[in-house]
Amino acid sequence: MAKTHVTMKVNGAEVEGLVEPRTLLVHFIRENLGMTGTHIGCETTHCGACTVDIDGMSVKSCTMFAVQAQGSDITTVEGMANADGTLSALQEGFRMMHGLQCGFCTPGMIVRAHRLLKENPAPSEQEIRMGISGNICRCTGYQNIVKAIQYASAKISGVEFREAAE
Ligand code: FES
Ligand code: FES
């Protein structure tokens, strides 16, 4: 099958590759670029494990062909750390609040939560739950994921994080 040359920016670096028209963006990221932080779960737009940030929006990368991402600016979970390599507030939140168990959903959760906090730096618990409703976690029951995002929100805002009484 004829291949198409695509170029895009991923985590700040210009990348390129030859892809078939049917190549999904998540496969391009994982197989052509070797960035396996972005996970594949359902491949049917349901689970959110493959979420990446594209031009300021959370996108399930199994939903998009690589050719459709031509010229895009993409951030994957590999691009979530601070510029100096330290953990971002969100990464730290997931660590401190035990926001993961098996970790399969975690890259998609962190990338999605990153955009959520960009759009709404101080979300309510309800807004967090709604904001991550496109991302499924089989392990945690979501409670500690919500706390992880609340931790990050507090840190970004420069206030001390206090867990709500249960
Ligand atoms: Fe893309 Fe599940 S793998 S939404
Ligand atoms: Fe296992 Fe979320 S931590 S699926």
PDB file of C-alpha atoms and ligand atoms in Angstrom:
ATOM      1  CA  MET A   1       0.000   0.000   0.000  1.00  0.00           C
ATOM      2  CA  ALA A   2       1.319   3.440  -0.864  1.00  0.00           C
ATOM      3  CA  LYS A   3       2.700   5.296   2.101  1.00  0.00           C
ATOM      4  CA  THR A   4       2.337   8.941   2.977  1.00  0.00           C
ATOM      5  CA  HIS A   5       5.034  11.126   4.486  1.00  0.00           C
ATOM      6  CA  VAL A   6       3.823  12.819   7.665  1.00  0.00           C
ATOM      7  CA  THR A   7       5.467  15.413   9.873  1.00  0.00           C
ATOM      8  CA  MET A   8       4.350  16.650  13.257  1.00  0.00           C
ATOM      9  CA  LYS A   9       5.741  17.921  16.521  1.00  0.00           C
ATOM     10  CA  VAL A  10       5.783  15.453  19.413  1.00  0.00           C
ATOM     11  CA  ASN A  11       6.869  16.594  22.870  1.00  0.00           C
ATOM     12  CA  GLY A  12       8.521  19.614  21.327  1.00  0.00           C
ATOM     13  CA  ALA A  13      10.540  17.759  18.676  1.00  0.00           C
ATOM     14  CA  GLU A  14       9.810  17.656  14.955  1.00  0.00           C
ATOM     15  CA  VAL A  15       9.215  14.059  13.852  1.00  0.00           C
ATOM     16  CA  GLU A  16       8.406  12.438  10.544  1.00  0.00           C
ATOM     17  CA  GLY A  17       7.567   9.066   9.135  1.00  0.00           C
ATOM     18  CA  LEU A  18       6.028   7.059   6.327  1.00  0.00           C
ATOM     19  CA  VAL A  19       2.590   5.701   7.145  1.00  0.00           C
ATOM     20  CA  GLU A  20      -0.149   3.775   5.432  1.00  0.00           C
ATOM     21  CA  PRO A  21      -3.485   5.580   5.132  1.00  0.00           C
ATOM     22  CA  ARG A  22      -4.934   3.162   7.705  1.00  0.00           C
ATOM     23  CA  THR A  23      -2.198   3.655  10.307  1.00  0.00           C
ATOM     24  CA  LEU A  24      -3.717   4.861  13.567  1.00  0.00           C
ATOM     25  CA  LEU A  25      -1.982   7.711  15.338  1.00  0.00           C
ATOM     26  CA  VAL A  26      -1.440   5.559  18.441  1.00  0.00           C
ATOM     27  CA  HIS A  27       0.429   2.987  16.327  1.00  0.00           C
ATOM     28  CA  PHE A  28       2.549   5.702  14.734  1.00  0.00           C
ATOM     29  CA  ILE A  29       3.463   7.042  18.170  1.00  0.00           C
ATOM     30  CA  ARG A  30       4.256   3.653  19.658  1.00  0.00           C
ATOM     31  CA  GLU A  31       5.776   1.816  16.706  1.00  0.00           C
ATOM     32  CA  ASN A  32       7.312   4.472  14.460  1.00  0.00           C
ATOM     33  CA  LEU A  33       8.413   6.815  17.236  1.00  0.00           C
ATOM     34  CA  GLY A  34       9.032   4.143  19.878  1.00  0.00           C
ATOM     35  CA  MET A  35       7.133   6.076  22.534  1.00  0.00           C
ATOM     36  CA  THR A  36       5.310   3.304  24.333  1.00  0.00           C
ATOM     37  CA  GLY A  37       4.043   5.403  27.221  1.00  0.00           C
ATOM     38  CA  THR A  38       0.805   5.898  25.310  1.00  0.00           C
ATOM     39  CA  HIS A  39      -1.139   2.698  25.901  1.00  0.00           C
ATOM     40  CA  ILE A  40      -3.578   0.775  23.748  1.00  0.00           C
ATOM     41  CA  GLY A  41      -6.591  -0.665  25.514  1.00  0.00           C
ATOM     42  CA  CYS A  42      -9.821  -1.010  23.580  1.00  0.00           C
ATOM     43  CA  GLU A  43      -8.853   0.560  20.227  1.00  0.00           C
ATOM     44  CA  THR A  44     -12.497   1.565  19.943  1.00  0.00           C
ATOM     45  CA  THR A  45     -12.498   5.033  21.581  1.00  0.00           C
ATOM     46  CA  HIS A  46     -13.918   3.823  24.884  1.00  0.00           C
ATOM     47  CA  CYS A  47     -11.134   3.445  27.453  1.00  0.00           C
ATOM     48  CA  GLY A  48      -8.936   6.538  27.080  1.00  0.00           C
ATOM     49  CA  ALA A  49      -5.665   4.660  27.635  1.00  0.00           C
ATOM     50  CA  CYS A  50      -4.370   6.116  24.366  1.00  0.00           C
ATOM     51  CA  THR A  51      -5.154   9.761  25.206  1.00  0.00           C
ATOM     52  CA  VAL A  52      -2.674  12.344  23.935  1.00  0.00           C
ATOM     53  CA  ASP A  53      -2.863  16.120  23.792  1.00  0.00           C
ATOM     54  CA  ILE A  54      -3.197  17.488  20.264  1.00  0.00           C
ATOM     55  CA  ASP A  55      -3.199  21.231  19.606  1.00  0.00           C
ATOM     56  CA  GLY A  56      -4.628  21.877  23.058  1.00  0.00           C
ATOM     57  CA  MET A  57      -7.249  19.133  23.126  1.00  0.00           C
ATOM     58  CA  SER A  58      -7.385  15.689  24.683  1.00  0.00           C
ATOM     59  CA  VAL A  59      -7.655  13.164  21.850  1.00  0.00           C
ATOM     60  CA  LYS A  60      -7.933   9.390  21.913  1.00  0.00           C
ATOM     61  CA  SER A  61      -5.156   8.524  19.531  1.00  0.00           C
ATOM     62  CA  CYS A  62      -6.809   5.253  18.465  1.00  0.00           C
ATOM     63  CA  THR A  63      -9.563   7.392  17.000  1.00  0.00           C
ATOM     64  CA  MET A  64      -7.368   9.271  14.582  1.00  0.00           C
ATOM     65  CA  PHE A  65      -5.274   8.254  11.609  1.00  0.00           C
ATOM     66  CA  ALA A  66      -1.654   9.338  11.644  1.00  0.00           C
ATOM     67  CA  VAL A  67      -2.211  11.251   8.401  1.00  0.00           C
ATOM     68  CA  GLN A  68      -4.886  13.313  10.137  1.00  0.00           C
ATOM     69  CA  ALA A  69      -2.275  14.491  12.645  1.00  0.00           C
ATOM     70  CA  GLN A  70      -0.120  16.003   9.887  1.00  0.00           C
ATOM     71  CA  GLY A  71       1.300  19.316  11.161  1.00  0.00           C
ATOM     72  CA  SER A  72      -0.080  18.877  14.681  1.00  0.00           C
ATOM     73  CA  ASP A  73       1.560  19.712  17.980  1.00  0.00           C
ATOM     74  CA  ILE A  74       1.265  16.615  20.173  1.00  0.00           C
ATOM     75  CA  THR A  75       2.163  15.955  23.788  1.00  0.00           C
ATOM     76  CA  THR A  76       2.270  12.406  25.116  1.00  0.00           C
ATOM     77  CA  VAL A  77       2.836  11.219  28.650  1.00  0.00           C
ATOM     78  CA  GLU A  78       6.588  11.264  27.914  1.00  0.00           C
ATOM     79  CA  GLY A  79       6.249  15.040  27.644  1.00  0.00           C
ATOM     80  CA  MET A  80       4.489  15.551  30.970  1.00  0.00           C
ATOM     81  CA  ALA A  81       7.506  16.053  33.243  1.00  0.00           C
ATOM     82  CA  ASN A  82       8.802  19.513  34.090  1.00  0.00           C
ATOM     83  CA  ALA A  83      11.423  20.967  31.744  1.00  0.00           C
ATOM     84  CA  ASP A  84      14.173  20.091  34.235  1.00  0.00           C
ATOM     85  CA  GLY A  85      13.058  16.462  34.332  1.00  0.00           C
ATOM     86  CA  THR A  86      11.420  16.598  37.741  1.00  0.00           C
ATOM     87  CA  LEU A  87       7.914  15.272  38.231  1.00  0.00           C
ATOM     88  CA  SER A  88       5.123  17.637  37.277  1.00  0.00           C
ATOM     89  CA  ALA A  89       2.508  18.489  39.886  1.00  0.00           C
ATOM     90  CA  LEU A  90       0.218  15.892  38.332  1.00  0.00           C
ATOM     91  CA  GLN A  91       2.826  13.154  38.267  1.00  0.00           C
ATOM     92  CA  GLU A  92       3.690  13.971  41.860  1.00  0.00           C
ATOM     93  CA  GLY A  93      -0.002  13.893  42.740  1.00  0.00           C
ATOM     94  CA  PHE A  94      -0.465  10.417  41.284  1.00  0.00           C
ATOM     95  CA  ARG A  95       2.570   9.262  43.239  1.00  0.00           C
ATOM     96  CA  MET A  96       1.680  10.890  46.541  1.00  0.00           C
ATOM     97  CA  MET A  97      -2.028  10.033  46.461  1.00  0.00           C
ATOM     98  CA  HIS A  98      -1.535   6.491  45.125  1.00  0.00           C
ATOM     99  CA  GLY A  99      -3.522   7.338  41.998  1.00  0.00           C
ATOM    100  CA  LEU A 100      -2.547   4.131  40.249  1.00  0.00           C
ATOM    101  CA  GLN A 101      -2.437   0.412  40.801  1.00  0.00           C
ATOM    102  CA  CYS A 102      -1.626  -1.546  37.624  1.00  0.00           C
ATOM    103  CA  GLY A 103      -0.836   1.730  35.868  1.00  0.00           C
ATOM    104  CA  PHE A 104      -2.409   0.804  32.566  1.00  0.00           C
ATOM    105  CA  CYS A 105      -4.784   3.766  32.509  1.00  0.00           C
ATOM    106  CA  THR A 106      -2.283   6.170  34.067  1.00  0.00           C
ATOM    107  CA  PRO A 107      -0.659   7.727  30.975  1.00  0.00           C
ATOM    108  CA  GLY A 108      -4.060   8.559  29.516  1.00  0.00           C
ATOM    109  CA  MET A 109      -5.320   9.802  32.875  1.00  0.00           C
ATOM    110  CA  ILE A 110      -2.348  12.113  33.356  1.00  0.00           C
ATOM    111  CA  VAL A 111      -2.519  13.515  29.830  1.00  0.00           C
ATOM    112  CA  ARG A 112      -6.279  14.060  30.176  1.00  0.00           C
ATOM    113  CA  ALA A 113      -5.935  15.628  33.638  1.00  0.00           C
ATOM    114  CA  HIS A 114      -3.206  17.911  32.285  1.00  0.00           C
ATOM    115  CA  ARG A 115      -5.666  19.419  29.814  1.00  0.00           C
ATOM    116  CA  LEU A 116      -8.444  19.516  32.397  1.00  0.00           C
ATOM    117  CA  LEU A 117      -6.269  21.603  34.740  1.00  0.00           C
ATOM    118  CA  LYS A 118      -5.191  23.881  31.880  1.00  0.00           C
ATOM    119  CA  GLU A 119      -8.844  24.596  31.178  1.00  0.00           C
ATOM    120  CA  ASN A 120      -9.923  24.719  34.807  1.00  0.00           C
ATOM    121  CA  PRO A 121      -7.059  25.041  37.300  1.00  0.00           C
ATOM    122  CA  ALA A 122      -9.339  24.683  40.335  1.00  0.00           C
ATOM    123  CA  PRO A 123     -11.990  22.112  39.427  1.00  0.00           C
ATOM    124  CA  SER A 124     -14.535  20.794  41.907  1.00  0.00           C
ATOM    125  CA  GLU A 125     -14.602  17.067  42.606  1.00  0.00           C
ATOM    126  CA  GLN A 126     -17.633  16.808  40.336  1.00  0.00           C
ATOM    127  CA  GLU A 127     -15.808  18.659  37.553  1.00  0.00           C
ATOM    128  CA  ILE A 128     -12.818  16.335  37.925  1.00  0.00           C
ATOM    129  CA  ARG A 129     -15.014  13.262  37.731  1.00  0.00           C
ATOM    130  CA  MET A 130     -16.787  14.649  34.686  1.00  0.00           C
ATOM    131  CA  GLY A 131     -13.471  15.705  33.156  1.00  0.00           C
ATOM    132  CA  ILE A 132     -11.994  12.208  33.314  1.00  0.00           C
ATOM    133  CA  SER A 133     -15.221  10.409  32.441  1.00  0.00           C
ATOM    134  CA  GLY A 134     -13.776   9.381  29.077  1.00  0.00           C
ATOM    135  CA  ASN A 135     -10.950   7.491  30.790  1.00  0.00           C
ATOM    136  CA  ILE A 136     -11.647   4.123  32.346  1.00  0.00           C
ATOM    137  CA  CYS A 137      -9.724   2.700  35.291  1.00  0.00           C
ATOM    138  CA  ARG A 138     -10.283  -0.934  36.201  1.00  0.00           C
ATOM    139  CA  CYS A 139      -8.361  -0.851  39.475  1.00  0.00           C
ATOM    140  CA  THR A 140      -8.593   2.208  41.651  1.00  0.00           C
ATOM    141  CA  GLY A 141     -12.281   3.025  41.978  1.00  0.00           C
ATOM    142  CA  TYR A 142     -11.222   6.537  40.855  1.00  0.00           C
ATOM    143  CA  GLN A 143     -11.098   7.989  44.396  1.00  0.00           C
ATOM    144  CA  ASN A 144      -7.320   8.288  44.497  1.00  0.00           C
ATOM    145  CA  ILE A 145      -7.166   9.519  40.924  1.00  0.00           C
ATOM    146  CA  VAL A 146      -9.486  12.352  41.924  1.00  0.00           C
ATOM    147  CA  LYS A 147      -7.252  13.064  44.940  1.00  0.00           C
ATOM    148  CA  ALA A 148      -4.182  13.064  42.699  1.00  0.00           C
ATOM    149  CA  ILE A 149      -5.745  15.702  40.467  1.00  0.00           C
ATOM    150  CA  GLN A 150      -6.856  17.723  43.508  1.00  0.00           C
ATOM    151  CA  TYR A 151      -3.276  17.522  44.827  1.00  0.00           C
ATOM    152  CA  ALA A 152      -1.962  18.863  41.504  1.00  0.00           C
ATOM    153  CA  SER A 153      -4.571  21.589  41.389  1.00  0.00           C
ATOM    154  CA  ALA A 154      -3.581  22.751  44.885  1.00  0.00           C
ATOM    155  CA  LYS A 155       0.124  22.642  44.059  1.00  0.00           C
ATOM    156  CA  ILE A 156      -0.343  24.609  40.833  1.00  0.00           C
ATOM    157  CA  SER A 157      -2.360  27.193  42.780  1.00  0.00           C
ATOM    158  CA  GLY A 158       0.291  27.380  45.499  1.00  0.00           C
ATOM    159  CA  VAL A 159      -2.016  26.225  48.293  1.00  0.00           C
ATOM    160  CA  GLU A 160      -1.592  23.347  50.685  1.00  0.00           C
ATOM    161  CA  PHE A 161      -3.524  20.226  49.683  1.00  0.00           C
ATOM    162  CA  ARG A 162      -5.955  18.980  52.285  1.00  0.00           C
ATOM    163  CA  GLU A 163      -7.866  15.785  51.727  1.00  0.00           C
ATOM    164  CA  ALA A 164     -11.608  16.146  52.181  1.00  0.00           C
ATOM    165  CA  ALA A 165     -12.994  14.215  55.144  1.00  0.00           C
ATOM    166  CA  GLU A 166     -14.564  10.965  53.938  1.00  0.00           C
TER     167      GLU A 166
HETATM  168 FE1  FES B   1      -8.026   4.346  22.493  1.00  0.00          FE
HETATM  169 FE2  FES B   1      -9.131   2.714  24.292  1.00  0.00          FE
HETATM  170  S1  FES B   1      -7.273   2.450  23.155  1.00  0.00           S
HETATM  171  S2  FES B   1      -9.774   4.731  23.707  1.00  0.00           S
HETATM  172 FE1  FES B   2      -5.142  -0.203  36.651  1.00  0.00          FE
HETATM  173 FE2  FES B   2      -6.200   2.232  36.307  1.00  0.00          FE
HETATM  174  S1  FES B   2      -4.600   1.651  37.663  1.00  0.00           S
HETATM  175  S2  FES B   2      -6.533   0.481  35.115  1.00  0.00           S
END
